[in-house]
PDB file of C-alpha atoms in Angstrom:
ATOM      1  CA  MET F   1      32.458 -19.718 -11.099  1.00  0.00           C
ATOM      2  CA  SER F   2      31.746 -17.487  -8.112  1.00  0.00           C
ATOM      3  CA  ILE F   3      29.103 -14.928  -7.291  1.00  0.00           C
ATOM      4  CA  SER F   4      30.127 -11.280  -7.555  1.00  0.00           C
ATOM      5  CA  ILE F   5      28.244  -8.296  -6.133  1.00  0.00           C
ATOM      6  CA  MET F   6      28.695  -4.862  -7.688  1.00  0.00           C
ATOM      7  CA  PRO F   7      26.832  -1.555  -7.920  1.00  0.00           C
ATOM      8  CA  TYR F   8      24.003  -1.572 -10.424  1.00  0.00           C
ATOM      9  CA  ASN F   9      24.420   0.555 -13.548  1.00  0.00           C
ATOM     10  CA  THR F  10      22.056   1.351 -16.386  1.00  0.00           C
ATOM     11  CA  ASP F  11      24.040  -0.838 -18.811  1.00  0.00           C
ATOM     12  CA  GLN F  12      22.439  -3.791 -17.023  1.00  0.00           C
ATOM     13  CA  LYS F  13      18.874  -2.695 -17.764  1.00  0.00           C
ATOM     14  CA  ASP F  14      18.186  -5.241 -20.518  1.00  0.00           C
ATOM     15  CA  GLU F  15      19.389  -8.070 -18.290  1.00  0.00           C
ATOM     16  CA  LEU F  16      17.333  -6.713 -15.415  1.00  0.00           C
ATOM     17  CA  VAL F  17      14.199  -6.699 -17.571  1.00  0.00           C
ATOM     18  CA  LYS F  18      14.826 -10.390 -18.298  1.00  0.00           C
ATOM     19  CA  LEU F  19      15.303 -11.105 -14.589  1.00  0.00           C
ATOM     20  CA  LEU F  20      12.065  -9.309 -13.722  1.00  0.00           C
ATOM     21  CA  ASP F  21      10.227 -11.323 -16.356  1.00  0.00           C
ATOM     22  CA  TYR F  22      11.743 -14.543 -14.994  1.00  0.00           C
ATOM     23  CA  CYS F  23      10.605 -13.601 -11.481  1.00  0.00           C
ATOM     24  CA  HIS F  24       7.113 -12.629 -12.730  1.00  0.00           C
ATOM     25  CA  GLU F  25       7.689  -9.121 -11.370  1.00  0.00           C
ATOM     26  CA  ASP F  26       6.243  -5.897 -12.739  1.00  0.00           C
ATOM     27  CA  ASP F  27       8.324  -2.818 -13.599  1.00  0.00           C
ATOM     28  CA  THR F  28       8.112  -1.257 -10.119  1.00  0.00           C
ATOM     29  CA  SER F  29      11.829  -1.812  -9.564  1.00  0.00           C
ATOM     30  CA  LEU F  30      12.639   0.042 -12.776  1.00  0.00           C
ATOM     31  CA  HIS F  31      10.635   3.029 -11.546  1.00  0.00           C
ATOM     32  CA  ILE F  32      12.426   2.943  -8.178  1.00  0.00           C
ATOM     33  CA  LEU F  33      15.816   2.862  -9.913  1.00  0.00           C
ATOM     34  CA  ASN F  34      14.874   6.113 -11.657  1.00  0.00           C
ATOM     35  CA  SER F  35      13.299   7.783  -8.625  1.00  0.00           C
ATOM     36  CA  PRO F  36      14.874  10.582  -6.562  1.00  0.00           C
ATOM     37  CA  GLY F  37      14.409   8.486  -3.416  1.00  0.00           C
ATOM     38  CA  LEU F  38      16.832   5.753  -4.572  1.00  0.00           C
ATOM     39  CA  LYS F  39      19.683   5.289  -2.072  1.00  0.00           C
ATOM     40  CA  PHE F  40      21.657   2.582  -3.874  1.00  0.00           C
ATOM     41  CA  ALA F  41      21.321  -0.661  -5.820  1.00  0.00           C
ATOM     42  CA  TYR F  42      23.507  -3.746  -6.111  1.00  0.00           C
ATOM     43  CA  SER F  43      23.602  -6.426  -8.781  1.00  0.00           C
ATOM     44  CA  ALA F  44      24.587 -10.054  -8.269  1.00  0.00           C
ATOM     45  CA  PHE F  45      26.325 -11.901 -11.115  1.00  0.00           C
ATOM     46  CA  TYR F  46      27.167 -15.529 -11.672  1.00  0.00           C
ATOM     47  CA  ASP F  47      29.878 -15.380 -14.312  1.00  0.00           C
ATOM     48  CA  GLN F  48      28.377 -12.806 -16.716  1.00  0.00           C
ATOM     49  CA  GLU F  49      24.735 -13.529 -15.897  1.00  0.00           C
ATOM     50  CA  LEU F  50      22.659 -11.143 -13.774  1.00  0.00           C
ATOM     51  CA  THR F  51      21.151 -13.341 -11.084  1.00  0.00           C
ATOM     52  CA  GLY F  52      19.900 -10.822  -8.536  1.00  0.00           C
ATOM     53  CA  LEU F  53      19.227  -7.216  -7.604  1.00  0.00           C
ATOM     54  CA  ALA F  54      18.964  -5.406  -4.282  1.00  0.00           C
ATOM     55  CA  LEU F  55      17.798  -1.818  -4.142  1.00  0.00           C
ATOM     56  CA  ALA F  56      17.082   0.591  -1.301  1.00  0.00           C
ATOM     57  CA  TRP F  57      15.109   3.814  -1.272  1.00  0.00           C
ATOM     58  CA  THR F  58      13.437   6.321   1.023  1.00  0.00           C
ATOM     59  CA  SER F  59       9.947   7.827   1.157  1.00  0.00           C
ATOM     60  CA  SER F  60       9.017  11.394   2.053  1.00  0.00           C
ATOM     61  CA  ILE F  61       5.770  10.107   3.609  1.00  0.00           C
ATOM     62  CA  HIS F  62       7.470   7.511   5.822  1.00  0.00           C
ATOM     63  CA  PRO F  63      10.980   8.865   6.420  1.00  0.00           C
ATOM     64  CA  HIS F  64      11.806   6.717   9.454  1.00  0.00           C
ATOM     65  CA  CYS F  65      12.873   3.623   7.545  1.00  0.00           C
ATOM     66  CA  THR F  66      14.871   2.575   4.500  1.00  0.00           C
ATOM     67  CA  TYR F  67      12.759   0.514   2.122  1.00  0.00           C
ATOM     68  CA  PHE F  68      14.474  -2.275   0.231  1.00  0.00           C
ATOM     69  CA  ARG F  69      13.731  -5.043  -2.208  1.00  0.00           C
ATOM     70  CA  ILE F  70      15.645  -8.175  -3.197  1.00  0.00           C
ATOM     71  CA  LEU F  71      14.914  -9.931  -6.501  1.00  0.00           C
ATOM     72  CA  THR F  72      16.766 -13.083  -7.515  1.00  0.00           C
ATOM     73  CA  ASN F  73      16.896 -16.134  -9.690  1.00  0.00           C
ATOM     74  CA  PRO F  74      16.423 -18.700  -6.886  1.00  0.00           C
ATOM     75  CA  ALA F  75      18.687 -21.221  -8.609  1.00  0.00           C
ATOM     76  CA  TYR F  76      21.768 -19.239  -7.539  1.00  0.00           C
ATOM     77  CA  ARG F  77      20.964 -18.520  -3.870  1.00  0.00           C
ATOM     78  CA  VAL F  78      22.413 -15.015  -3.784  1.00  0.00           C
ATOM     79  CA  GLU F  79      19.795 -13.579  -1.412  1.00  0.00           C
ATOM     80  CA  GLU F  80      21.998 -13.665   1.695  1.00  0.00           C
ATOM     81  CA  LYS F  81      24.913 -11.979  -0.066  1.00  0.00           C
ATOM     82  CA  LEU F  82      22.659  -9.177  -1.291  1.00  0.00           C
ATOM     83  CA  LEU F  83      21.094  -8.746   2.148  1.00  0.00           C
ATOM     84  CA  SER F  84      24.565  -8.515   3.672  1.00  0.00           C
ATOM     85  CA  LYS F  85      25.427  -5.722   1.237  1.00  0.00           C
ATOM     86  CA  LEU F  86      22.303  -3.854   2.254  1.00  0.00           C
ATOM     87  CA  THR F  87      22.731  -4.211   5.997  1.00  0.00           C
ATOM     88  CA  ASN F  88      26.373  -3.116   5.857  1.00  0.00           C
ATOM     89  CA  ASP F  89      25.986  -0.142   3.550  1.00  0.00           C
ATOM     90  CA  GLU F  90      26.838   3.139   5.278  1.00  0.00           C
ATOM     91  CA  LYS F  91      24.060   4.946   3.363  1.00  0.00           C
ATOM     92  CA  VAL F  92      21.436   3.106   5.424  1.00  0.00           C
ATOM     93  CA  GLU F  93      20.539   5.643   8.108  1.00  0.00           C
ATOM     94  CA  ALA F  94      17.229   4.154   9.287  1.00  0.00           C
ATOM     95  CA  PRO F  95      15.936   0.619   9.923  1.00  0.00           C
ATOM     96  CA  LEU F  96      15.481  -1.506   6.836  1.00  0.00           C
ATOM     97  CA  GLN F  97      11.940  -2.497   5.848  1.00  0.00           C
ATOM     98  CA  THR F  98      10.581  -4.696   3.079  1.00  0.00           C
ATOM     99  CA  SER F  99       7.482  -6.660   2.061  1.00  0.00           C
ATOM    100  CA  VAL F 100       7.268 -10.177   0.629  1.00  0.00           C
ATOM    101  CA  TRP F 101       4.406 -12.495  -0.255  1.00  0.00           C
ATOM    102  CA  GLU F 102       3.650 -15.115   2.372  1.00  0.00           C
ATOM    103  CA  SER F 103       4.444 -17.803  -0.240  1.00  0.00           C
ATOM    104  CA  GLN F 104       8.072 -16.566  -0.543  1.00  0.00           C
ATOM    105  CA  GLU F 105       9.310 -18.862   2.185  1.00  0.00           C
ATOM    106  CA  LEU F 106      12.994 -18.551   1.325  1.00  0.00           C
ATOM    107  CA  LEU F 107      13.010 -14.772   1.776  1.00  0.00           C
ATOM    108  CA  ARG F 108      10.784 -14.960   4.848  1.00  0.00           C
ATOM    109  CA  HIS F 109      13.184 -17.379   6.527  1.00  0.00           C
ATOM    110  CA  LEU F 110      16.156 -15.208   5.515  1.00  0.00           C
ATOM    111  CA  TYR F 111      14.693 -12.053   7.057  1.00  0.00           C
ATOM    112  CA  GLU F 112      13.438 -13.745  10.198  1.00  0.00           C
ATOM    113  CA  SER F 113      16.861 -15.321  10.779  1.00  0.00           C
ATOM    114  CA  HIS F 114      18.494 -11.875  10.424  1.00  0.00           C
ATOM    115  CA  HIS F 115      16.468 -10.079  13.095  1.00  0.00           C
ATOM    116  CA  PHE F 116      13.645  -8.773  10.941  1.00  0.00           C
ATOM    117  CA  GLN F 117      10.253  -8.696  12.607  1.00  0.00           C
ATOM    118  CA  GLU F 118       6.830  -8.949  10.987  1.00  0.00           C
ATOM    119  CA  ILE F 119       4.923  -5.701  11.602  1.00  0.00           C
ATOM    120  CA  ARG F 120       1.795  -6.244   9.515  1.00  0.00           C
ATOM    121  CA  ARG F 121       0.076  -8.197   6.774  1.00  0.00           C
ATOM    122  CA  THR F 122      -1.632  -6.607   3.805  1.00  0.00           C
ATOM    123  CA  TYR F 123      -4.379  -8.173   1.718  1.00  0.00           C
ATOM    124  CA  LEU F 124      -5.017  -7.018  -1.854  1.00  0.00           C
ATOM    125  CA  PRO F 125      -8.223  -8.780  -2.930  1.00  0.00           C
ATOM    126  CA  THR F 126     -10.830  -7.986  -5.556  1.00  0.00           C
ATOM    127  CA  LEU F 127     -14.607  -7.853  -5.274  1.00  0.00           C
ATOM    128  CA  LYS F 128     -16.438  -9.141  -8.363  1.00  0.00           C
ATOM    129  CA  LEU F 129     -19.534  -6.967  -8.597  1.00  0.00           C
ATOM    130  CA  SER F 130     -21.458  -9.308 -10.898  1.00  0.00           C
ATOM    131  CA  GLN F 131     -21.514 -11.904  -8.102  1.00  0.00           C
ATOM    132  CA  LEU F 132     -23.088  -9.502  -5.615  1.00  0.00           C
ATOM    133  CA  ASP F 133     -26.753  -9.086  -4.900  1.00  0.00           C
ATOM    134  CA  VAL F 134     -26.503  -5.334  -5.341  1.00  0.00           C
ATOM    135  CA  ARG F 135     -29.354  -3.621  -3.603  1.00  0.00           C
ATOM    136  CA  LYS F 136     -30.074   0.045  -3.303  1.00  0.00           C
ATOM    137  CA  PRO F 137     -28.190   1.295  -0.223  1.00  0.00           C
ATOM    138  CA  THR F 138     -30.336   2.092   2.761  1.00  0.00           C
ATOM    139  CA  THR F 139     -31.155   5.694   3.507  1.00  0.00           C
ATOM    140  CA  ASN F 140     -32.513   4.810   6.938  1.00  0.00           C
ATOM    141  CA  THR F 141     -29.705   6.458   8.879  1.00  0.00           C
ATOM    142  CA  GLN F 142     -29.203   9.450  11.110  1.00  0.00           C
ATOM    143  CA  TYR F 143     -26.288  10.598   8.960  1.00  0.00           C
ATOM    144  CA  VAL F 144     -26.260  12.830   5.907  1.00  0.00           C
ATOM    145  CA  LEU F 145     -24.433  11.302   2.943  1.00  0.00           C
ATOM    146  CA  LYS F 146     -22.007  13.655   1.207  1.00  0.00           C
ATOM    147  CA  SER F 147     -19.633  13.071  -1.663  1.00  0.00           C
ATOM    148  CA  LEU F 148     -16.058  14.255  -1.288  1.00  0.00           C
ATOM    149  CA  LYS F 149     -16.783  16.576  -4.190  1.00  0.00           C
ATOM    150  CA  ASP F 150     -19.555  18.291  -2.241  1.00  0.00           C
ATOM    151  CA  LEU F 151     -17.681  18.291   1.066  1.00  0.00           C
ATOM    152  CA  SER F 152     -14.595  19.872  -0.512  1.00  0.00           C
ATOM    153  CA  LEU F 153     -16.679  23.018  -1.095  1.00  0.00           C
ATOM    154  CA  ASP F 154     -17.089  23.440   2.676  1.00  0.00           C
ATOM    155  CA  GLU F 155     -13.643  24.378   3.977  1.00  0.00           C
ATOM    156  CA  GLN F 156     -14.569  23.915   7.633  1.00  0.00           C
ATOM    157  CA  LYS F 157     -15.899  20.376   7.164  1.00  0.00           C
ATOM    158  CA  LEU F 158     -13.035  19.478   4.821  1.00  0.00           C
ATOM    159  CA  ASN F 159     -10.530  20.489   7.503  1.00  0.00           C
ATOM    160  CA  LYS F 160     -12.386  18.330  10.022  1.00  0.00           C
ATOM    161  CA  LEU F 161     -12.193  15.403   7.585  1.00  0.00           C
ATOM    162  CA  ILE F 162      -8.463  15.958   7.048  1.00  0.00           C
ATOM    163  CA  THR F 163      -7.830  15.879  10.793  1.00  0.00           C
ATOM    164  CA  ILE F 164      -9.749  12.602  11.231  1.00  0.00           C
ATOM    165  CA  VAL F 165      -7.996  10.943   8.266  1.00  0.00           C
ATOM    166  CA  LYS F 166      -4.604  12.096   9.568  1.00  0.00           C
ATOM    167  CA  ASN F 167      -5.262  10.847  13.105  1.00  0.00           C
ATOM    168  CA  ASN F 168      -6.517   7.459  11.903  1.00  0.00           C
ATOM    169  CA  TYR F 169      -3.575   6.991   9.545  1.00  0.00           C
ATOM    170  CA  GLU F 170      -1.002   7.904  12.198  1.00  0.00           C
ATOM    171  CA  ARG F 171      -2.666   5.585  14.707  1.00  0.00           C
ATOM    172  CA  CYS F 172      -2.296   2.638  12.328  1.00  0.00           C
ATOM    173  CA  HIS F 173       1.373   3.310  11.535  1.00  0.00           C
ATOM    174  CA  HIS F 174       3.122   3.375  14.902  1.00  0.00           C
ATOM    175  CA  ALA F 175       5.675   0.797  13.728  1.00  0.00           C
ATOM    176  CA  ASN F 176       6.603   2.962  10.739  1.00  0.00           C
ATOM    177  CA  PRO F 177       5.665   6.538  11.673  1.00  0.00           C
ATOM    178  CA  VAL F 178       4.437   9.010   9.100  1.00  0.00           C
ATOM    179  CA  ALA F 179       6.206  12.317   8.450  1.00  0.00           C
ATOM    180  CA  GLN F 180       5.010  15.553   9.995  1.00  0.00           C
ATOM    181  CA  LEU F 181       2.795  16.835   7.183  1.00  0.00           C
ATOM    182  CA  ASP F 182       0.663  19.954   7.223  1.00  0.00           C
ATOM    183  CA  ASN F 183      -3.035  20.124   6.333  1.00  0.00           C
ATOM    184  CA  ASP F 184      -2.345  21.184   2.755  1.00  0.00           C
ATOM    185  CA  GLN F 185      -0.194  18.098   2.182  1.00  0.00           C
ATOM    186  CA  TRP F 186      -2.887  15.819   3.613  1.00  0.00           C
ATOM    187  CA  LYS F 187      -5.456  17.622   1.472  1.00  0.00           C
ATOM    188  CA  GLN F 188      -3.364  16.930  -1.638  1.00  0.00           C
ATOM    189  CA  MET F 189      -3.216  13.221  -0.797  1.00  0.00           C
ATOM    190  CA  ILE F 190      -6.966  13.016  -0.145  1.00  0.00           C
ATOM    191  CA  LEU F 191      -7.852  14.987  -3.285  1.00  0.00           C
ATOM    192  CA  ALA F 192      -5.271  13.164  -5.408  1.00  0.00           C
ATOM    193  CA  GLU F 193      -5.561  13.091  -9.175  1.00  0.00           C
ATOM    194  CA  ASP F 194      -6.868   9.509  -9.173  1.00  0.00           C
ATOM    195  CA  THR F 195      -9.473  10.097  -6.430  1.00  0.00           C
ATOM    196  CA  LYS F 196     -13.069   9.685  -7.575  1.00  0.00           C
ATOM    197  CA  ILE F 197     -14.319  12.683  -5.634  1.00  0.00           C
ATOM    198  CA  ASP F 198     -17.937  12.063  -6.653  1.00  0.00           C
ATOM    199  CA  GLY F 199     -17.651   8.383  -5.631  1.00  0.00           C
ATOM    200  CA  SER F 200     -15.849   8.954  -2.330  1.00  0.00           C
ATOM    201  CA  TYR F 201     -18.412   9.268   0.436  1.00  0.00           C
ATOM    202  CA  ILE F 202     -18.617  10.825   3.887  1.00  0.00           C
ATOM    203  CA  TYR F 203     -21.240  10.531   6.591  1.00  0.00           C
ATOM    204  CA  VAL F 204     -21.928  13.870   8.273  1.00  0.00           C
ATOM    205  CA  ASP F 205     -23.564  14.014  11.697  1.00  0.00           C
ATOM    206  CA  ARG F 206     -24.807  17.601  12.031  1.00  0.00           C
ATOM    207  CA  ASP F 207     -21.523  19.545  12.067  1.00  0.00           C
ATOM    208  CA  ASN F 208     -19.355  16.480  12.684  1.00  0.00           C
ATOM    209  CA  ILE F 209     -17.665  14.026  10.329  1.00  0.00           C
ATOM    210  CA  ALA F 210     -18.775  10.531  11.343  1.00  0.00           C
ATOM    211  CA  ALA F 211     -17.144   8.301   8.701  1.00  0.00           C
ATOM    212  CA  TYR F 212     -15.463   8.311   5.297  1.00  0.00           C
ATOM    213  CA  SER F 213     -14.540   5.923   2.497  1.00  0.00           C
ATOM    214  CA  PHE F 214     -12.544   7.025  -0.544  1.00  0.00           C
ATOM    215  CA  LEU F 215     -12.629   5.592  -4.049  1.00  0.00           C
ATOM    216  CA  HIS F 216      -9.931   5.763  -6.730  1.00  0.00           C
ATOM    217  CA  GLU F 217      -9.329   5.094 -10.378  1.00  0.00           C
ATOM    218  CA  SER F 218      -7.344   1.950 -11.176  1.00  0.00           C
ATOM    219  CA  ASP F 219      -4.768   1.014 -13.786  1.00  0.00           C
ATOM    220  CA  GLU F 220      -6.863  -2.093 -14.376  1.00  0.00           C
ATOM    221  CA  LYS F 221      -9.668  -1.652 -16.891  1.00  0.00           C
ATOM    222  CA  GLY F 222     -13.185  -1.917 -15.460  1.00  0.00           C
ATOM    223  CA  THR F 223     -11.901  -1.571 -11.887  1.00  0.00           C
ATOM    224  CA  TYR F 224     -12.097   0.982  -9.083  1.00  0.00           C
ATOM    225  CA  GLU F 225      -9.969   0.839  -5.941  1.00  0.00           C
ATOM    226  CA  LEU F 226     -11.095   1.448  -2.382  1.00  0.00           C
ATOM    227  CA  GLY F 227      -8.900   3.941  -0.558  1.00  0.00           C
ATOM    228  CA  TRP F 228      -8.709   5.059   3.047  1.00  0.00           C
ATOM    229  CA  CYS F 229     -11.779   4.466   5.185  1.00  0.00           C
ATOM    230  CA  GLY F 230     -12.521   5.112   8.824  1.00  0.00           C
ATOM    231  CA  VAL F 231     -14.696   6.637  11.482  1.00  0.00           C
ATOM    232  CA  ALA F 232     -14.219   9.540  13.855  1.00  0.00           C
ATOM    233  CA  GLU F 233     -13.655   8.827  17.536  1.00  0.00           C
ATOM    234  CA  GLY F 234     -16.905   7.838  19.234  1.00  0.00           C
ATOM    235  CA  TYR F 235     -18.573   6.417  16.115  1.00  0.00           C
ATOM    236  CA  SER F 236     -19.137   2.747  15.321  1.00  0.00           C
ATOM    237  CA  GLN F 237     -17.134   0.985  12.612  1.00  0.00           C
ATOM    238  CA  ASP F 238     -20.416  -0.659  11.566  1.00  0.00           C
ATOM    239  CA  ILE F 239     -21.217   2.371   9.418  1.00  0.00           C
ATOM    240  CA  ILE F 240     -18.167   1.816   7.196  1.00  0.00           C
ATOM    241  CA  PRO F 241     -19.797  -1.010   5.166  1.00  0.00           C
ATOM    242  CA  THR F 242     -22.869   1.142   4.547  1.00  0.00           C
ATOM    243  CA  LEU F 243     -20.672   3.800   2.956  1.00  0.00           C
ATOM    244  CA  ILE F 244     -18.995   1.151   0.812  1.00  0.00           C
ATOM    245  CA  ASN F 245     -22.424  -0.102  -0.282  1.00  0.00           C
ATOM    246  CA  HIS F 246     -23.012   3.354  -1.741  1.00  0.00           C
ATOM    247  CA  GLN F 247     -19.672   3.083  -3.566  1.00  0.00           C
ATOM    248  CA  ILE F 248     -20.604  -0.343  -4.935  1.00  0.00           C
ATOM    249  CA  GLN F 249     -23.843   1.125  -6.294  1.00  0.00           C
ATOM    250  CA  TYR F 250     -21.856   4.036  -7.757  1.00  0.00           C
ATOM    251  CA  ALA F 251     -19.501   1.588  -9.499  1.00  0.00           C
ATOM    252  CA  VAL F 252     -22.311  -0.654 -10.812  1.00  0.00           C
ATOM    253  CA  ASN F 253     -24.115   2.370 -12.246  1.00  0.00           C
ATOM    254  CA  ARG F 254     -20.982   3.144 -14.259  1.00  0.00           C
ATOM    255  CA  GLY F 255     -20.463  -0.356 -15.608  1.00  0.00           C
ATOM    256  CA  VAL F 256     -17.469  -1.112 -13.408  1.00  0.00           C
ATOM    257  CA  LEU F 257     -16.851  -4.845 -12.984  1.00  0.00           C
ATOM    258  CA  HIS F 258     -14.516  -5.031  -9.996  1.00  0.00           C
ATOM    259  CA  ILE F 259     -13.542  -3.143  -6.872  1.00  0.00           C
ATOM    260  CA  ALA F 260     -10.050  -3.797  -5.545  1.00  0.00           C
ATOM    261  CA  GLY F 261      -8.829  -3.072  -2.039  1.00  0.00           C
ATOM    262  CA  GLU F 262      -5.708  -2.875   0.102  1.00  0.00           C
ATOM    263  CA  PHE F 263      -6.249  -3.850   3.734  1.00  0.00           C
ATOM    264  CA  ASP F 264      -3.602  -3.722   6.464  1.00  0.00           C
ATOM    265  CA  THR F 265      -3.961  -5.790   9.615  1.00  0.00           C
ATOM    266  CA  THR F 266      -2.780  -2.759  11.622  1.00  0.00           C
ATOM    267  CA  ASP F 267      -5.828  -0.788  10.417  1.00  0.00           C
ATOM    268  CA  ASP F 268      -8.959  -1.992  12.216  1.00  0.00           C
ATOM    269  CA  HIS F 269     -11.174   0.251  10.057  1.00  0.00           C
ATOM    270  CA  ALA F 270      -9.838  -1.265   6.837  1.00  0.00           C
ATOM    271  CA  MET F 271     -10.172  -4.777   8.245  1.00  0.00           C
ATOM    272  CA  LYS F 272     -13.809  -4.038   9.058  1.00  0.00           C
ATOM    273  CA  ALA F 273     -14.356  -3.312   5.364  1.00  0.00           C
ATOM    274  CA  PHE F 274     -12.365  -6.392   4.320  1.00  0.00           C
ATOM    275  CA  ASN F 275     -14.403  -8.711   6.540  1.00  0.00           C
ATOM    276  CA  SER F 276     -17.760  -7.214   5.515  1.00  0.00           C
ATOM    277  CA  PHE F 277     -17.738  -8.169   1.827  1.00  0.00           C
ATOM    278  CA  PRO F 278     -17.077 -11.397  -0.135  1.00  0.00           C
ATOM    279  CA  PHE F 279     -13.693 -10.433  -1.542  1.00  0.00           C
ATOM    280  CA  ASN F 280     -11.854 -13.184  -3.370  1.00  0.00           C
ATOM    281  CA  SER F 281      -9.198 -15.112  -1.453  1.00  0.00           C
ATOM    282  CA  SER F 282      -5.926 -13.236  -1.458  1.00  0.00           C
ATOM    283  CA  PRO F 283      -2.421 -14.138  -0.226  1.00  0.00           C
ATOM    284  CA  ALA F 284      -0.945 -11.781   2.329  1.00  0.00           C
ATOM    285  CA  LEU F 285       1.903  -9.400   1.691  1.00  0.00           C
ATOM    286  CA  ILE F 286       4.039  -9.534   4.845  1.00  0.00           C
ATOM    287  CA  THR F 287       5.990  -6.453   5.889  1.00  0.00           C
ATOM    288  CA  TYR F 288       9.232  -7.027   7.809  1.00  0.00           C
ATOM    289  CA  ARG F 289      11.220  -4.384   9.665  1.00  0.00           C
ATOM    290  CA  GLU F 290      14.771  -4.608  10.981  1.00  0.00           C
ATOM    291  CA  VAL F 291      15.015  -4.653  14.773  1.00  0.00           C
ATOM    292  CA  ASP F 292      18.026  -4.190  17.020  1.00  0.00           C
TER     293      ASP F 292
END
């Protein structure tokens, strides 16, 4: 029997669910298949068995690439055929980009041998709060501590915060530039529905924003998630961990057991946070981007 590649259709959903379960994958791919950003998807079959899926989509936040994902039953070695379909599809109008775990050596070798370049690594560890010696955060600082809830009532300071967050984010994403978004769009992302605005903290230095660290709800019970963090130009990254200490105290006071994080190697502010606390060991998620 030979391998056949054909466009994905919804009649294959039950088989796809089985493939995702076999690959120990969550239902992210199912959500992408139903999203408005989906460009196309291809299925790989061995005889009548679904053995692989490749899907491509775009993002309004990062419009300068085409994201893709390849999922397969490794026994059938259909990865290269699916990648060939992706790279030759006329709907791909921007460089392809994907992320794989560092342990997925087969896919890593495939991408590297097809002119994909690693652009960053992302760590997604968890901090177990019961193992910390949680002390009351120091108040011996020149900065005034404000919650995002309080700061959002001061339009002038909130706009200053938005500008700093925007500049830091753009600086860390040169390889995959962010879209041109206005202040209202950045405000919506900062004050997102899952943002803990009373547990997201900012250091204010007179009329200036010195540093920030955001906190979010999590889908995992008993867990909060660290969001964007950073400092304004001219301020030391050493004040980031002190803000996070306040967030740890906030979480402990509410009976939260874990704080999760997402730390990109291209973001020196996030890596400062990552290296300042005893997060559990975490494999890296490697992002590859197609190069000419």
